[in-house]
Amino acid sequence: MGLFKYSRGTKLRMSLDRFEGWAGIVGFRDIVFQFLGTFSSAIDLIAISPHELIKFSWDTLRQEFPCLHPVQLNHILTHYILPKGLEGNNILWAPSEEDSRQIENKEMLHESFESHPDFYLPITGYSLDLNCQLQEDHLLQDFAMSLQEKLIKRK
């Protein structure tokens, strides 16, 4: 069931691409990238083919994914599910000595949303089916507009 595997990463990347594309069209690209940068980097990492991923060293991954804190990168790689036949090929993923000290700081594992725009859900008259694809773009537009308004009010 693991979340950190290639098949999940590619599905998440496709969904995130769709959302980011829409955000760009309606003028919210910068807001989306500001608040989803780390999440997007994590998805990009998980969406790399395992045959390619095992070729990367820790230092290369740190350079390719600078948005990820060492503890986040280590967590993803530690829990990444390699397909049969590739297990044990992740020896290049050993963190540097400096990063090993940072990995001990588990407080950096989770992304902080303290400065994230407020998120409001409708109180009545709305149901959301997470198993079906959203067909009503105006709902996304309304949501994005409310994010922008909240961001402007905070400034």
Tab-separated table of C-alpha atoms in Angstrom:
chain	number	residue	atom	x	y	z
A	1	MET	CA	0.000	0.000	0.000
A	2	GLY	CA	3.007	2.323	0.481
A	3	LEU	CA	2.808	5.914	-0.617
A	4	PHE	CA	6.466	6.158	-1.521
A	5	LYS	CA	6.564	4.158	-4.714
A	6	TYR	CA	6.883	5.013	-8.379
A	7	SER	CA	3.314	4.161	-9.431
A	8	ARG	CA	1.860	6.473	-6.764
A	9	GLY	CA	4.363	9.179	-7.604
A	10	THR	CA	3.420	9.241	-11.284
A	11	LYS	CA	-0.299	9.440	-10.471
A	12	LEU	CA	0.268	12.244	-7.985
A	13	ARG	CA	2.528	14.079	-10.446
A	14	MET	CA	-0.170	13.920	-13.151
A	15	SER	CA	-2.792	15.296	-10.753
A	16	LEU	CA	-0.478	18.012	-9.501
A	17	ASP	CA	0.476	18.945	-13.087
A	18	ARG	CA	-3.192	19.362	-13.887
A	19	PHE	CA	-3.739	21.570	-10.852
A	20	GLU	CA	-0.588	23.615	-11.505
A	21	GLY	CA	-1.600	24.025	-15.152
A	22	TRP	CA	-5.004	25.287	-14.141
A	23	ALA	CA	-3.430	27.627	-11.567
A	24	GLY	CA	-1.223	29.085	-14.284
A	25	ILE	CA	-4.188	29.658	-16.599
A	26	VAL	CA	-6.211	31.516	-13.967
A	27	GLY	CA	-3.241	33.549	-12.744
A	28	PHE	CA	-2.407	31.761	-9.496
A	29	ARG	CA	0.799	30.046	-10.551
A	30	ASP	CA	3.003	31.951	-8.086
A	31	ILE	CA	0.685	31.345	-5.125
A	32	VAL	CA	0.493	27.629	-5.866
A	33	PHE	CA	4.254	27.275	-6.251
A	34	GLN	CA	4.854	29.305	-3.097
A	35	PHE	CA	2.744	27.002	-0.946
A	36	LEU	CA	3.262	23.674	-2.699
A	37	GLY	CA	6.981	23.861	-3.530
A	38	THR	CA	8.143	21.253	-1.033
A	39	PHE	CA	5.173	18.995	-1.766
A	40	SER	CA	5.821	19.267	-5.500
A	41	SER	CA	9.509	18.424	-5.001
A	42	ALA	CA	8.591	15.350	-2.962
A	43	ILE	CA	6.194	14.205	-5.690
A	44	ASP	CA	8.858	14.801	-8.360
A	45	LEU	CA	11.250	12.595	-6.398
A	46	ILE	CA	8.735	9.778	-5.955
A	47	ALA	CA	7.814	9.969	-9.658
A	48	ILE	CA	11.358	9.130	-10.813
A	49	SER	CA	11.674	5.646	-12.254
A	50	PRO	CA	13.230	3.349	-9.627
A	51	HIS	CA	15.777	2.169	-12.217
A	52	GLU	CA	16.934	5.781	-12.531
A	53	LEU	CA	16.528	6.712	-8.879
A	54	ILE	CA	18.966	4.050	-7.648
A	55	LYS	CA	21.672	5.655	-9.806
A	56	PHE	CA	21.510	8.942	-7.872
A	57	SER	CA	23.795	9.598	-4.930
A	58	TRP	CA	22.651	11.460	-1.841
A	59	ASP	CA	24.568	14.562	-2.954
A	60	THR	CA	22.948	14.495	-6.396
A	61	LEU	CA	19.485	14.168	-4.862
A	62	ARG	CA	20.205	17.100	-2.527
A	63	GLN	CA	21.209	19.203	-5.551
A	64	GLU	CA	18.204	18.120	-7.621
A	65	PHE	CA	15.687	18.642	-4.789
A	66	PRO	CA	16.880	21.676	-2.812
A	67	CYS	CA	13.365	22.374	-1.481
A	68	LEU	CA	13.493	19.179	0.564
A	69	HIS	CA	15.146	19.388	3.975
A	70	PRO	CA	17.607	16.514	4.561
A	71	VAL	CA	15.225	14.898	7.073
A	72	GLN	CA	12.414	14.987	4.476
A	73	LEU	CA	14.622	13.543	1.746
A	74	ASN	CA	15.872	10.825	4.081
A	75	HIS	CA	12.319	9.955	5.155
A	76	ILE	CA	11.145	9.554	1.563
A	77	LEU	CA	14.170	7.480	0.552
A	78	THR	CA	13.980	5.329	3.686
A	79	HIS	CA	10.329	4.511	3.002
A	80	TYR	CA	10.595	4.346	-0.800
A	81	ILE	CA	9.436	0.942	-2.037
A	82	LEU	CA	11.808	-0.437	-4.656
A	83	PRO	CA	10.405	-3.132	-6.959
A	84	LYS	CA	11.543	-6.737	-6.662
A	85	GLY	CA	15.070	-7.172	-7.933
A	86	LEU	CA	16.125	-3.636	-7.023
A	87	GLU	CA	15.981	-3.952	-3.238
A	88	GLY	CA	19.326	-3.260	-1.626
A	89	ASN	CA	20.469	-1.050	-4.512
A	90	ASN	CA	19.954	2.122	-2.513
A	91	ILE	CA	23.444	2.202	-0.987
A	92	LEU	CA	24.205	5.527	-2.693
A	93	TRP	CA	21.467	7.156	-0.618
A	94	ALA	CA	23.597	7.435	2.512
A	95	PRO	CA	23.453	11.022	3.786
A	96	SER	CA	26.574	13.098	4.135
A	97	GLU	CA	28.005	13.595	7.626
A	98	GLU	CA	26.626	17.137	7.811
A	99	ASP	CA	23.174	16.055	6.599
A	100	SER	CA	23.177	13.140	9.053
A	101	ARG	CA	23.246	15.640	11.912
A	102	GLN	CA	20.327	17.555	10.366
A	103	ILE	CA	18.324	14.351	9.922
A	104	GLU	CA	18.185	14.007	13.695
A	105	ASN	CA	15.994	17.138	13.786
A	106	LYS	CA	12.625	15.437	13.222
A	107	GLU	CA	10.820	18.770	13.651
A	108	MET	CA	11.767	19.572	10.051
A	109	LEU	CA	10.058	16.450	8.702
A	110	HIS	CA	6.626	18.025	8.413
A	111	GLU	CA	5.920	21.080	6.333
A	112	SER	CA	4.745	24.098	8.309
A	113	PHE	CA	1.596	25.788	7.107
A	114	GLU	CA	1.575	28.521	9.733
A	115	SER	CA	1.774	31.181	7.036
A	116	HIS	CA	-0.525	29.346	4.643
A	117	PRO	CA	-3.652	31.185	3.471
A	118	ASP	CA	-6.797	30.264	5.345
A	119	PHE	CA	-8.728	27.334	3.950
A	120	TYR	CA	-12.495	27.564	4.171
A	121	LEU	CA	-14.937	24.826	3.341
A	122	PRO	CA	-18.613	25.498	2.644
A	123	ILE	CA	-20.833	24.832	5.633
A	124	THR	CA	-23.938	23.690	3.758
A	125	GLY	CA	-25.119	22.691	0.313
A	126	TYR	CA	-21.939	21.095	-0.966
A	127	SER	CA	-20.670	17.543	-1.161
A	128	LEU	CA	-17.291	16.405	-2.393
A	129	ASP	CA	-16.685	12.975	-3.860
A	130	LEU	CA	-12.941	12.371	-3.683
A	131	ASN	CA	-13.238	9.330	-5.941
A	132	CYS	CA	-14.388	11.225	-9.022
A	133	GLN	CA	-12.677	13.803	-11.174
A	134	LEU	CA	-13.719	17.423	-10.648
A	135	GLN	CA	-15.701	18.598	-13.661
A	136	GLU	CA	-16.650	22.068	-12.464
A	137	ASP	CA	-13.720	24.427	-13.020
A	138	HIS	CA	-15.621	27.302	-11.411
A	139	LEU	CA	-15.235	25.571	-8.029
A	140	LEU	CA	-11.468	25.622	-8.394
A	141	GLN	CA	-11.606	29.241	-9.527
A	142	ASP	CA	-13.714	30.217	-6.502
A	143	PHE	CA	-11.278	28.434	-4.215
A	144	ALA	CA	-8.256	30.096	-5.809
A	145	MET	CA	-9.898	33.527	-5.650
A	146	SER	CA	-10.553	33.085	-1.936
A	147	LEU	CA	-6.897	32.115	-1.431
A	148	GLN	CA	-5.747	35.235	-3.223
A	149	GLU	CA	-8.122	37.461	-1.221
A	150	LYS	CA	-6.862	36.005	2.055
A	151	LEU	CA	-3.261	36.494	0.961
A	152	ILE	CA	-3.892	40.133	0.036
A	153	LYS	CA	-5.604	40.787	3.389
A	154	ARG	CA	-2.580	39.415	5.268
A	155	LYS	CA	-0.173	41.795	3.516
